[in-house]
Short mmCIF file of C-alpha atoms in Angstrom, two decimals:
data_model
loop_
_atom_site.label_atom_id
_atom_site.label_comp_id
_atom_site.label_asym_id
_atom_site.label_seq_id
_atom_site.Cartn_x
_atom_site.Cartn_y
_atom_site.Cartn_z
CA MET A 1 147.20 20.57 55.92
CA SER A 2 145.27 23.72 56.78
CA ARG A 3 142.34 24.50 54.54
CA THR A 4 141.75 27.83 52.83
CA PRO A 5 138.71 29.91 53.82
CA GLU A 6 137.07 29.00 50.50
CA GLU A 7 137.59 25.28 51.12
CA ILE A 8 136.02 25.52 54.56
CA VAL A 9 133.02 27.38 53.16
CA ARG A 10 132.64 24.80 50.38
CA ALA A 11 132.72 21.87 52.83
CA SER A 12 130.26 23.64 55.09
CA LEU A 13 127.87 24.26 52.21
CA GLU A 14 127.82 20.54 51.52
CA LYS A 15 126.80 19.85 55.10
CA HIS A 16 124.35 22.69 55.62
CA GLY A 17 123.11 23.61 52.14
CA SER A 18 123.30 26.99 50.46
CA GLY A 19 120.14 28.57 51.86
CA ARG A 20 120.37 31.83 53.74
CA GLU A 21 119.56 29.90 56.92
CA ALA A 22 122.90 28.06 56.60
CA VAL A 23 124.88 31.27 57.13
CA MET A 24 125.42 30.94 60.90
CA GLU A 25 126.62 27.35 60.49
CA ILE A 26 129.02 28.27 57.70
CA LEU A 27 130.44 31.22 59.62
CA THR A 28 130.74 29.12 62.77
CA ASP A 29 132.73 26.47 60.87
CA VAL A 30 135.11 29.09 59.45
CA ASN A 31 135.45 30.91 62.75
CA ARG A 32 136.20 27.71 64.64
CA GLU A 33 138.84 26.49 62.21
CA LEU A 34 140.62 29.77 61.48
CA GLY A 35 139.87 31.70 64.68
CA CYS A 36 138.36 34.45 62.56
CA ILE A 37 136.27 35.03 59.45
CA PRO A 38 138.56 36.47 56.76
CA GLU A 39 137.32 38.48 53.81
CA GLU A 40 137.69 35.51 51.44
CA ALA A 41 135.21 33.55 53.57
CA ILE A 42 132.75 36.43 53.63
CA ILE A 43 132.91 36.72 49.83
CA ALA A 44 132.57 32.96 49.32
CA THR A 45 129.63 32.74 51.71
CA ALA A 46 127.88 35.73 50.15
CA SER A 47 128.19 34.39 46.63
CA ALA A 48 127.07 30.87 47.62
CA VAL A 49 124.02 32.13 49.46
CA GLY A 50 123.25 34.83 46.92
CA VAL A 51 123.48 37.99 49.00
CA SER A 52 125.93 40.91 49.06
CA ASN A 53 129.23 40.79 50.88
CA ALA A 54 128.03 43.66 53.04
CA GLU A 55 125.08 41.60 54.19
CA ILE A 56 127.34 38.78 55.42
CA TYR A 57 129.76 41.29 56.93
CA SER A 58 126.88 42.77 58.92
CA VAL A 59 126.07 39.33 60.32
CA VAL A 60 129.70 38.63 61.25
CA SER A 61 130.03 41.97 63.01
CA PHE A 62 126.89 41.40 65.10
CA TYR A 63 128.06 38.39 67.10
CA SER A 64 130.69 38.45 69.85
CA PHE A 65 132.14 35.06 69.01
CA PHE A 66 132.84 36.01 65.40
CA SER A 67 135.88 38.07 64.52
CA ILE A 68 137.01 39.74 61.31
CA LYS A 69 140.45 40.35 62.78
CA PRO A 70 142.86 37.42 62.80
CA ARG A 71 143.14 35.90 66.25
CA GLY A 72 145.56 33.57 67.97
CA ARG A 73 145.66 29.78 67.72
CA HIS A 74 143.85 29.64 71.04
CA ILE A 75 141.06 31.92 72.19
CA VAL A 76 140.74 32.45 75.92
CA ARG A 77 137.38 33.88 76.99
CA LEU A 78 137.24 34.81 80.64
CA CYS A 79 133.82 35.54 82.08
CA SER A 80 133.40 39.09 83.37
CA THR A 81 129.81 38.85 84.62
CA ILE A 82 128.73 39.14 88.21
CA SER A 83 129.13 35.70 89.80
CA CYS A 84 132.57 35.25 88.27
CA VAL A 85 133.61 38.76 89.32
CA MET A 86 132.46 38.04 92.88
CA SER A 87 134.63 34.91 92.88
CA GLY A 88 137.76 36.70 91.73
CA SER A 89 137.75 36.81 87.92
CA ALA A 90 139.38 40.26 87.98
CA GLU A 91 142.44 38.82 89.76
CA VAL A 92 142.53 35.94 87.28
CA LEU A 93 142.36 38.41 84.39
CA GLU A 94 145.18 40.47 85.83
CA ALA A 95 147.38 37.40 86.26
CA VAL A 96 146.76 36.25 82.71
CA ARG A 97 147.35 39.73 81.31
CA ASP A 98 150.63 39.98 83.17
CA ASP A 99 151.76 36.57 82.03
CA LEU A 100 150.93 37.10 78.39
CA GLY A 101 151.81 40.78 78.27
CA ILE A 102 148.57 41.64 76.49
CA ARG A 103 145.26 43.20 77.35
CA GLU A 104 141.80 41.80 76.63
CA GLY A 105 141.00 41.97 72.93
CA GLU A 106 144.66 41.50 71.99
CA THR A 107 146.73 38.61 70.63
CA THR A 108 150.22 37.61 71.72
CA SER A 109 152.89 38.62 69.18
CA ASP A 110 153.70 34.96 68.46
CA GLY A 111 150.07 34.40 67.42
CA ARG A 112 149.55 31.85 70.17
CA ILE A 113 146.76 33.31 72.28
CA THR A 114 143.96 35.84 72.00
CA LEU A 115 142.58 37.03 75.33
CA GLU A 116 138.96 38.16 75.58
CA THR A 117 136.47 38.83 78.32
CA THR A 118 132.95 37.58 77.77
CA SER A 119 129.42 37.97 79.10
CA CYS A 120 128.05 35.20 81.35
CA ILE A 121 129.02 31.72 80.08
CA GLY A 122 126.65 29.84 82.39
CA LEU A 123 129.25 28.37 84.73
CA CYS A 124 128.33 30.60 87.67
CA ASP A 125 128.15 27.63 90.06
CA GLN A 126 131.85 26.94 89.39
CA ALA A 127 133.07 30.53 89.20
CA PRO A 128 135.35 32.03 88.11
CA ALA A 129 135.26 30.33 84.74
CA MET A 130 136.65 30.66 81.24
CA LEU A 131 136.41 28.97 77.88
CA VAL A 132 139.62 28.03 76.12
CA ASN A 133 138.48 27.41 72.56
CA ASP A 134 135.58 25.00 73.18
CA GLU A 135 136.71 23.75 76.60
CA PRO A 136 135.34 25.11 79.88
CA HIS A 137 137.71 25.64 82.81
CA THR A 138 136.21 26.35 86.19
CA ARG A 139 136.98 27.40 89.79
CA LEU A 140 139.98 29.30 88.51
CA THR A 141 142.64 30.92 90.61
CA PRO A 142 145.38 33.13 89.18
CA GLU A 143 147.70 30.12 89.50
CA THR A 144 145.49 27.53 87.80
CA ALA A 145 144.59 29.94 85.01
CA ARG A 146 148.27 30.67 84.39
CA ALA A 147 149.06 26.95 84.30
CA ILE A 148 146.23 26.18 81.87
CA ILE A 149 147.34 28.93 79.54
CA ALA A 150 151.00 27.98 79.79
CA GLY A 151 150.02 24.48 78.65
CA LEU A 152 148.56 25.71 75.35
CA GLU A 153 150.83 25.06 72.38
CA MET B 1 111.01 21.14 105.44
CA ALA B 2 110.39 18.91 102.46
CA ALA B 3 111.35 20.58 99.24
CA GLY B 4 108.58 18.85 97.33
CA LYS B 5 108.77 16.53 94.38
CA ARG B 6 111.66 16.79 91.94
CA LEU B 7 110.63 15.95 88.43
CA LEU B 8 113.03 17.46 86.00
CA LEU B 9 116.21 16.40 87.78
CA GLY B 10 114.81 13.81 90.19
CA ASP B 11 116.13 10.26 90.58
CA ASP B 12 112.83 8.74 89.61
CA GLN B 13 112.58 9.22 85.84
CA PRO B 14 110.08 7.79 83.37
CA SER B 15 111.51 5.43 80.80
CA ILE B 16 112.62 7.03 77.57
CA GLY B 17 109.83 7.27 75.03
CA GLU B 18 107.03 6.43 77.47
CA ALA B 19 105.49 9.89 77.31
CA LEU B 20 105.85 10.13 73.54
CA ILE B 21 104.09 6.81 73.03
CA LYS B 22 101.33 7.89 75.37
CA ALA B 23 101.01 11.15 73.42
CA MET B 24 100.75 9.30 70.13
CA ASP B 25 97.92 7.23 71.59
CA MET B 26 96.06 10.52 72.05
CA SER B 27 94.87 12.93 69.37
CA PRO B 28 97.11 15.97 68.78
CA ALA B 29 94.29 18.19 70.04
CA ASP B 30 94.12 16.20 73.29
CA VAL B 31 97.87 16.60 73.80
CA VAL B 32 97.57 20.36 73.38
CA PHE B 33 94.58 20.32 75.73
CA GLU B 34 96.53 18.43 78.41
CA VAL B 35 99.43 20.88 78.23
CA ARG B 36 97.03 23.81 78.34
CA GLU B 37 95.17 22.43 81.34
CA SER B 38 98.46 21.90 83.18
CA ASP B 39 98.86 25.69 83.22
CA ILE B 40 102.57 25.43 82.58
CA ARG B 41 104.04 28.79 81.64
CA GLY B 42 107.26 29.32 79.71
CA ARG B 43 110.31 28.46 81.84
CA GLY B 44 112.63 30.87 80.01
CA GLY B 45 111.39 33.82 82.01
CA ALA B 46 108.62 35.52 80.08
CA GLY B 47 106.05 33.03 81.32
CA PHE B 48 103.72 32.81 78.34
CA PRO B 49 101.27 29.88 78.75
CA THR B 50 102.75 27.01 76.76
CA GLY B 51 99.43 25.36 75.93
CA ILE B 52 98.08 28.56 74.40
CA LYS B 53 101.21 28.89 72.28
CA TRP B 54 100.83 25.32 71.02
CA ASN B 55 97.15 25.82 70.39
CA LEU B 56 97.79 28.94 68.29
CA ALA B 57 100.56 27.30 66.27
CA GLY B 58 98.50 24.16 65.78
CA ALA B 59 95.55 26.17 64.51
CA ALA B 60 97.63 28.53 62.34
CA SER B 61 97.40 28.21 58.58
CA GLY B 62 100.57 27.32 56.74
CA ASP B 63 102.66 24.26 56.02
CA HIS B 64 105.97 23.13 57.48
CA LYS B 65 105.32 24.17 61.06
CA MET B 66 108.40 24.42 63.25
CA VAL B 67 109.31 23.50 66.82
CA ILE B 68 112.26 25.48 68.10
CA CYS B 69 114.05 24.99 71.40
CA ASN B 70 115.57 28.09 72.90
CA ALA B 71 118.82 26.78 74.43
CA ASP B 72 120.35 30.26 74.53
CA GLU B 73 120.15 30.96 78.25
CA GLY B 74 122.29 34.06 78.62
CA GLU B 75 120.75 35.81 81.58
CA PRO B 76 123.58 36.43 84.07
CA GLY B 77 123.51 33.75 86.74
CA THR B 78 121.49 31.24 84.70
CA PHE B 79 122.85 27.76 84.07
CA LYS B 80 119.86 25.49 84.67
CA ASP B 81 119.46 24.56 81.00
CA ARG B 82 123.12 23.54 80.79
CA VAL B 83 122.66 21.16 83.72
CA LEU B 84 119.39 19.84 82.30
CA ILE B 85 121.06 19.10 78.95
CA GLU B 86 124.09 17.53 80.64
CA LYS B 87 121.89 15.19 82.66
CA MET B 88 118.64 14.71 80.73
CA ALA B 89 119.11 15.70 77.09
CA TRP B 90 116.71 12.95 75.97
CA LYS B 91 113.85 14.58 77.85
CA LEU B 92 114.26 17.84 75.99
CA LEU B 93 114.25 15.99 72.66
CA GLU B 94 111.21 13.96 73.68
CA GLY B 95 109.35 17.10 74.76
CA MET B 96 110.09 18.68 71.38
CA THR B 97 108.89 15.56 69.58
CA ILE B 98 105.65 15.62 71.56
CA ALA B 99 105.26 19.30 70.63
CA GLY B 100 105.78 18.35 66.99
CA TYR B 101 103.08 15.72 67.19
CA ALA B 102 100.73 18.14 68.95
CA ILE B 103 101.02 21.04 66.50
CA GLY B 104 101.53 19.01 63.34
CA SER B 105 105.22 19.70 62.75
CA SER B 106 107.91 17.36 61.51
CA HIS B 107 110.87 19.64 62.02
CA GLY B 108 112.59 20.81 65.18
CA ILE B 109 115.68 22.95 65.76
CA ILE B 110 117.68 23.41 68.95
CA TYR B 111 119.37 26.81 69.03
CA LEU B 112 122.29 26.24 71.39
CA ARG B 113 124.30 29.14 72.69
CA ALA B 114 127.90 29.40 71.47
CA GLU B 115 129.10 29.37 75.07
CA TYR B 116 128.05 25.70 75.34
CA PRO B 117 129.97 24.00 72.49
CA TYR B 118 130.77 21.10 74.81
CA LEU B 119 127.06 20.24 74.97
CA VAL B 120 126.85 19.57 71.23
CA PRO B 121 128.21 15.98 71.51
CA ILE B 122 125.80 15.29 74.39
CA LEU B 123 122.79 16.47 72.38
CA GLU B 124 124.05 14.68 69.29
CA LYS B 125 124.39 11.40 71.19
CA ALA B 126 120.93 11.72 72.73
CA ARG B 127 119.54 12.38 69.26
CA GLN B 128 121.24 9.33 67.76
CA ASP B 129 120.10 7.14 70.66
CA LEU B 130 116.48 8.18 70.14
CA ILE B 131 116.72 7.62 66.41
CA SER B 132 118.12 4.13 66.93
CA GLN B 133 115.28 3.34 69.34
CA GLY B 134 112.72 4.49 66.78
CA LEU B 135 111.67 7.43 68.96
CA LEU B 136 112.86 10.15 66.60
CA GLY B 137 113.18 10.40 62.83
CA ASP B 138 110.97 8.94 60.15
CA ASP B 139 107.77 7.06 60.92
CA ILE B 140 108.21 6.98 64.70
CA GLN B 141 107.14 3.62 66.16
CA GLY B 142 105.41 2.84 62.86
CA ARG B 143 102.74 5.44 63.62
CA GLY B 144 103.25 7.45 60.46
CA PHE B 145 104.48 10.49 62.40
CA SER B 146 107.97 11.78 61.50
CA PHE B 147 110.00 14.32 63.41
CA ASN B 148 113.61 15.40 62.94
CA ILE B 149 115.72 17.64 65.12
CA GLU B 150 118.67 19.77 64.02
CA ILE B 151 121.20 21.23 66.43
CA ARG B 152 122.39 24.72 65.51
CA SER B 153 124.75 27.16 67.19
CA GLY B 154 124.48 30.77 68.17
CA ALA B 155 127.54 32.99 68.19
CA GLY B 156 127.46 34.94 71.43
CA ALA B 157 124.55 37.37 71.64
CA TYR B 158 122.38 37.70 74.74
CA VAL B 159 119.58 39.28 72.73
CA CYS B 160 119.14 36.04 70.76
CA GLY B 161 117.41 34.62 73.83
CA GLU B 162 114.49 36.79 72.71
CA GLU B 163 112.48 34.49 70.45
CA THR B 164 112.23 36.67 67.35
CA SER B 165 115.96 37.52 67.51
CA LEU B 166 116.65 33.84 67.85
CA ILE B 167 114.60 33.18 64.72
CA GLU B 168 116.44 35.93 62.83
CA SER B 169 119.72 34.34 63.85
CA LEU B 170 118.56 30.90 62.69
CA GLU B 171 117.69 32.50 59.36
CA GLY B 172 121.31 33.60 59.04
CA LYS B 173 120.79 37.22 59.98
CA ARG B 174 121.77 39.69 62.68
CA GLY B 175 119.91 38.79 65.86
CA GLU B 176 117.69 41.85 65.93
CA PRO B 177 114.19 41.47 67.40
CA ARG B 178 111.23 41.67 65.05
CA ASN B 179 108.14 43.76 65.35
CA LYS B 180 105.20 41.82 66.74
CA PRO B 181 102.62 40.97 65.50
CA PRO B 182 102.88 38.76 63.61
CA PHE B 183 103.90 36.46 66.42
CA PRO B 184 106.06 33.42 65.70
CA VAL B 185 103.08 31.08 66.17
CA ASN B 186 101.73 32.58 62.95
CA SER B 187 104.88 33.66 61.18
CA GLY B 188 108.17 32.58 62.68
CA TYR B 189 111.13 30.74 61.19
CA LEU B 190 111.07 31.27 57.40
CA ALA B 191 107.58 32.76 57.91
CA ARG B 192 106.28 29.37 59.06
CA PRO B 193 104.07 28.88 62.12
CA THR B 194 106.63 28.32 64.88
CA VAL B 195 106.59 27.33 68.52
CA VAL B 196 109.62 28.54 70.47
CA ASN B 197 109.98 27.13 73.99
CA ASN B 198 112.74 27.03 76.56
CA VAL B 199 114.74 23.84 77.30
CA GLU B 200 113.10 23.44 80.69
CA THR B 201 109.59 23.87 79.27
CA PHE B 202 110.12 21.06 76.76
CA ALA B 203 111.69 18.86 79.45
CA ALA B 204 108.58 19.27 81.63
CA VAL B 205 106.23 18.08 78.86
CA PRO B 206 106.84 14.31 79.24
CA HIS B 207 106.04 14.61 82.96
CA ILE B 208 102.82 16.51 82.25
CA LEU B 209 101.64 13.86 79.81
CA LEU B 210 102.47 10.95 82.09
CA GLY B 211 101.19 12.45 85.33
CA GLY B 212 98.30 14.42 83.90
CA ALA B 213 97.49 18.11 83.93
CA GLU B 214 95.80 18.14 87.30
CA TRP B 215 98.66 16.35 89.06
CA TYR B 216 101.25 18.68 87.49
CA GLN B 217 99.28 21.74 88.45
CA GLY B 218 99.10 20.54 92.05
CA LEU B 219 102.90 20.51 92.32
CA GLY B 220 103.09 24.29 92.24
CA ARG B 221 102.40 26.85 94.94
CA ASP B 222 100.94 30.33 95.10
CA ASP B 223 98.75 29.99 91.99
CA CYS B 224 101.67 28.52 90.05
CA SER B 225 101.87 25.18 88.35
CA GLY B 226 104.56 22.48 88.39
CA THR B 227 108.17 22.58 89.50
CA LYS B 228 110.93 24.98 88.51
CA LEU B 229 114.70 24.84 88.22
CA PHE B 230 116.63 27.62 89.93
CA SER B 231 120.29 28.36 89.29
CA ILE B 232 121.78 29.93 92.39
CA SER B 233 125.25 31.45 92.69
CA GLY B 234 127.14 34.23 94.41
CA ASP B 235 127.55 34.25 98.19
CA VAL B 236 126.14 30.80 98.96
CA GLU B 237 127.79 27.68 100.33
CA ASN B 238 126.39 25.33 97.71
CA PRO B 239 125.81 27.02 94.38
CA GLY B 240 124.01 24.90 91.81
CA VAL B 241 120.66 24.02 90.33
CA TYR B 242 117.76 23.34 92.69
CA GLU B 243 114.30 22.11 91.79
CA LEU B 244 111.44 23.49 93.87
CA PRO B 245 107.72 23.95 93.43
CA MET B 246 107.08 26.92 91.15
CA GLY B 247 105.98 29.68 93.50
CA ALA B 248 108.15 28.51 96.43
CA ALA B 249 109.41 31.26 98.73
CA LEU B 250 112.80 32.71 97.92
CA ARG B 251 113.85 31.98 101.50
CA GLU B 252 113.46 28.25 100.94
CA LEU B 253 115.94 28.28 98.07
CA LEU B 254 118.37 30.42 100.06
CA GLU B 255 118.26 27.99 102.98
CA LEU B 256 118.78 24.96 100.77
CA SER B 257 121.83 26.51 99.13
CA GLY B 258 123.36 27.77 102.37
CA ALA B 259 123.15 31.52 101.89
CA LYS B 260 124.34 33.49 104.92
CA ASP B 261 124.70 37.14 105.84
CA ILE B 262 122.32 38.05 103.03
CA ALA B 263 122.35 41.72 102.09
CA ALA B 264 120.64 41.53 98.71
CA VAL B 265 119.38 38.96 96.24
CA GLN B 266 119.08 39.35 92.49
CA VAL B 267 116.11 37.31 91.29
CA GLY B 268 115.59 36.68 87.58
CA GLY B 269 119.07 37.72 86.48
CA ALA B 270 120.38 41.17 85.67
CA SER B 271 117.04 42.02 84.06
CA GLY B 272 115.08 40.83 87.10
CA SER B 273 114.57 42.42 90.49
CA THR B 274 116.91 43.18 93.36
CA VAL B 275 115.34 42.34 96.70
CA THR B 276 116.23 43.24 100.28
CA PRO B 277 116.40 40.85 103.26
CA ASP B 278 112.85 42.00 104.13
CA GLU B 279 111.47 40.46 100.97
CA LEU B 280 112.73 36.90 101.24
CA ASP B 281 109.34 35.39 102.03
CA LYS B 282 107.97 36.44 98.66
CA PRO B 283 107.00 33.57 96.40
CA MET B 284 109.04 33.07 93.26
CA SER B 285 105.96 33.27 91.06
CA PHE B 286 105.12 35.13 87.89
CA SER B 287 102.95 37.60 89.79
CA ALA B 288 105.21 38.26 92.81
CA LEU B 289 108.86 37.62 92.00
CA PRO B 290 109.37 36.21 88.49
CA PRO B 291 112.39 33.99 88.83
CA GLY B 292 113.51 33.26 85.27
CA GLY B 293 116.29 30.84 85.98
CA SER B 294 118.70 32.89 88.03
CA VAL B 295 119.21 33.83 91.65
CA VAL B 296 122.42 35.58 92.76
CA VAL B 297 123.12 36.28 96.43
CA PHE B 298 125.17 39.19 97.77
CA ASN B 299 126.46 39.30 101.34
CA SER B 300 127.15 42.43 103.37
CA SER B 301 130.71 42.71 102.09
CA ARG B 302 129.48 43.51 98.58
CA ASP B 303 129.18 47.03 97.21
CA MET B 304 125.86 47.11 95.37
CA LEU B 305 127.09 49.95 93.18
CA ASP B 306 129.76 47.55 91.84
CA VAL B 307 127.01 45.05 91.14
CA LEU B 308 124.91 47.64 89.34
CA GLU B 309 127.86 48.82 87.28
CA ASN B 310 128.61 45.23 86.24
CA PHE B 311 124.98 44.66 85.19
CA MET B 312 124.85 47.89 83.22
CA GLU B 313 128.16 47.14 81.46
CA PHE B 314 126.55 43.87 80.46
CA PHE B 315 123.49 45.59 78.99
CA VAL B 316 125.54 48.21 77.16
CA HIS B 317 127.50 45.39 75.55
CA GLU B 318 124.46 43.25 74.75
CA SER B 319 121.98 45.84 73.46
CA CYS B 320 121.54 45.10 69.75
CA GLY B 321 121.34 48.84 69.06
CA GLN B 322 118.11 48.74 67.12
CA CYS B 323 115.97 50.84 69.51
CA THR B 324 117.37 54.19 70.56
CA PRO B 325 115.99 54.13 74.14
CA CYS B 326 117.83 50.87 74.80
CA ARG B 327 121.05 51.62 72.91
CA GLU B 328 121.51 55.13 74.33
CA GLY B 329 119.61 54.65 77.58
CA ASN B 330 121.84 51.88 78.89
CA ARG B 331 124.90 53.99 78.14
CA ARG B 332 123.43 56.98 79.97
CA LEU B 333 122.60 54.84 82.98
CA LEU B 334 126.14 53.45 83.01
CA ASP B 335 127.56 56.99 82.84
CA ILE B 336 125.48 58.15 85.77
CA ILE B 337 126.41 55.06 87.81
CA ARG B 338 130.05 56.05 87.31
CA SER B 339 129.23 59.60 88.37
CA ILE B 340 127.65 58.28 91.55
CA ARG B 341 130.80 56.27 92.18
CA ALA B 342 132.89 59.40 91.69
CA GLY B 343 130.81 61.15 94.36
CA GLU B 344 129.37 63.65 91.91
CA ILE B 345 125.74 63.02 92.81
CA ALA B 346 124.64 64.65 96.04
CA SER B 347 121.16 63.28 96.42
CA ARG B 348 118.65 60.90 95.00
CA ASP B 349 116.62 63.86 93.73
CA ASP B 350 119.40 64.62 91.25
CA LEU B 351 118.65 61.31 89.61
CA LYS B 352 115.02 62.13 88.74
CA PRO B 353 115.76 62.49 85.00
CA PHE B 354 117.34 59.05 85.03
CA PHE B 355 114.32 57.44 86.61
CA LEU B 356 112.31 59.09 83.85
CA LEU B 357 114.79 57.70 81.32
CA ALA B 358 114.25 54.26 82.84
CA ASP B 359 110.51 54.64 82.20
CA VAL B 360 111.16 55.73 78.61
CA MET B 361 113.37 52.69 78.05
CA LYS B 362 110.70 50.37 79.42
CA ALA B 363 108.01 51.94 77.26
CA GLY B 364 110.03 52.60 74.13
CA SER B 365 112.08 49.46 73.55
CA LYS B 366 110.89 46.77 71.20
CA CYS B 367 112.04 43.72 73.13
CA GLY B 368 112.54 42.51 76.67
CA LEU B 369 116.16 43.65 76.80
CA GLY B 370 115.51 47.38 76.83
CA GLN B 371 112.21 46.91 78.64
CA THR B 372 113.90 45.25 81.63
CA SER B 373 117.50 46.47 81.70
CA PRO B 374 116.61 49.58 83.78
CA ASN B 375 115.08 47.38 86.53
CA CYS B 376 118.39 46.88 88.32
CA PHE B 377 119.11 50.61 88.18
CA VAL B 378 115.77 51.51 89.75
CA ASP B 379 115.90 48.73 92.36
CA ILE B 380 119.49 49.14 93.47
CA ILE B 381 119.49 52.95 93.54
CA THR B 382 116.16 53.02 95.38
CA LYS B 383 116.85 50.30 97.90
CA PHE B 384 120.59 50.06 98.43
CA ILE B 385 122.50 53.24 97.68
CA ALA B 386 122.86 56.06 100.20
CA PHE B 387 123.60 59.61 99.06
CA PRO B 388 125.28 62.38 101.04
CA GLY B 389 122.18 64.56 100.77
CA ASP B 390 119.70 61.86 101.81
CA LYS B 391 117.69 62.41 104.95
CA GLU B 392 118.48 60.22 107.96
CA GLY B 393 117.13 56.69 107.56
CA ALA B 394 116.60 56.91 103.81
#
């Protein structure tokens, strides 16, 4: 059922066209579906748009939400900017790290979860906050964060 | 004390499409004139007069003019545009459509930050609703004016809030700021004349057209025009988005949100200014205390060196690396902050080279990131940090 990187790029090209200005949309589609942007997707995008692989690689490497490295099925992004820190995001991070046995930037050995910290995600009024894939979770405590993460398949 | 009229998030909203229809009864030049006379300045933070921007783009040579909405609010502590989209997405789309009519553009793009994927369905629904009501799309209301809006995503880069980086990103490139001139009004997205405005700026446009320039202008205080959304967080009882007259005193916002035991306030995000309890009566205006969208309150339990370190870690991470003063300067400032923490700096005088570095960063960086990132260093070190070698009372 899962599509190959090339298939995702092809479907994305149909939606967004093959102009250079479609690149962010194509990469976002690949990144969302696979959790990362593998080399095959970079090559397919580059050849469709008509630029070098290096050019697309340089775009991928610029943005925090894109990853070349394979990531877990779920990506947890915990905010590490000021309002979240003041509301206890460091304690939440520690709890999640302990539970998963990984540090930020790493993926659990079963490929289930990648843990990242992120710059401000604009949920400062409900701090501390995190994104799990595309879903925001707010007013976290170490306990609620653990429970949310334990519930991910 | 009455907080004044709430437009953007008030209960009393115009009906959808009313302002657009009124605009289309006017000439494009009159719409630009009305916006210019209202004196509204960009709500993203930089404060460029919106009417002048529209005028320049409208007058620029070149086909396929573009209207771009900057929905990439990334300044720490800013979330006003998220709330505005959650509650009033239609108003943003209507403001963009009016801008399209005014400058002679049929194509708009919303650049939405990657951190807000859950807003995409909200924007998409608002877009479809407007299309089905004949207020967006081809031949709007049978007037022969067409305007379409695309929703596109960023991928997590603070610098893309800078308008030329944002345009680079939309063109499928690294979000590195461009040299200016040419300015986007002359050569922006795909080298087309382009207006880039913040979410809140576009959302204010329908109110300006319906109420008139003079009325809108009268809503502001301290030589400012209109109302403004403020995101407030940190040590306050009721964090959230508040709408006040532009130019209202900082103290008024702090009272509304229930801030107590105030030791410091960060106004305008990490790139803004850090103020002391003596400065709370300053107006949040472009000339006194530019507010951007963010206010963060610190009580007396907070260590301002922690705050500064957090801000500088943010800038080190978010610098695009293009300009050396910004790329290396932020790192140097972070290093010295850590040395201060380690007790290795005896007195403020030892930091003279770093204040000089701050000046170099401000003067030698291409975009607002490097030009403003040293502000928090200068403010916090000068106003809040005591050194062993300081004289009594410093």
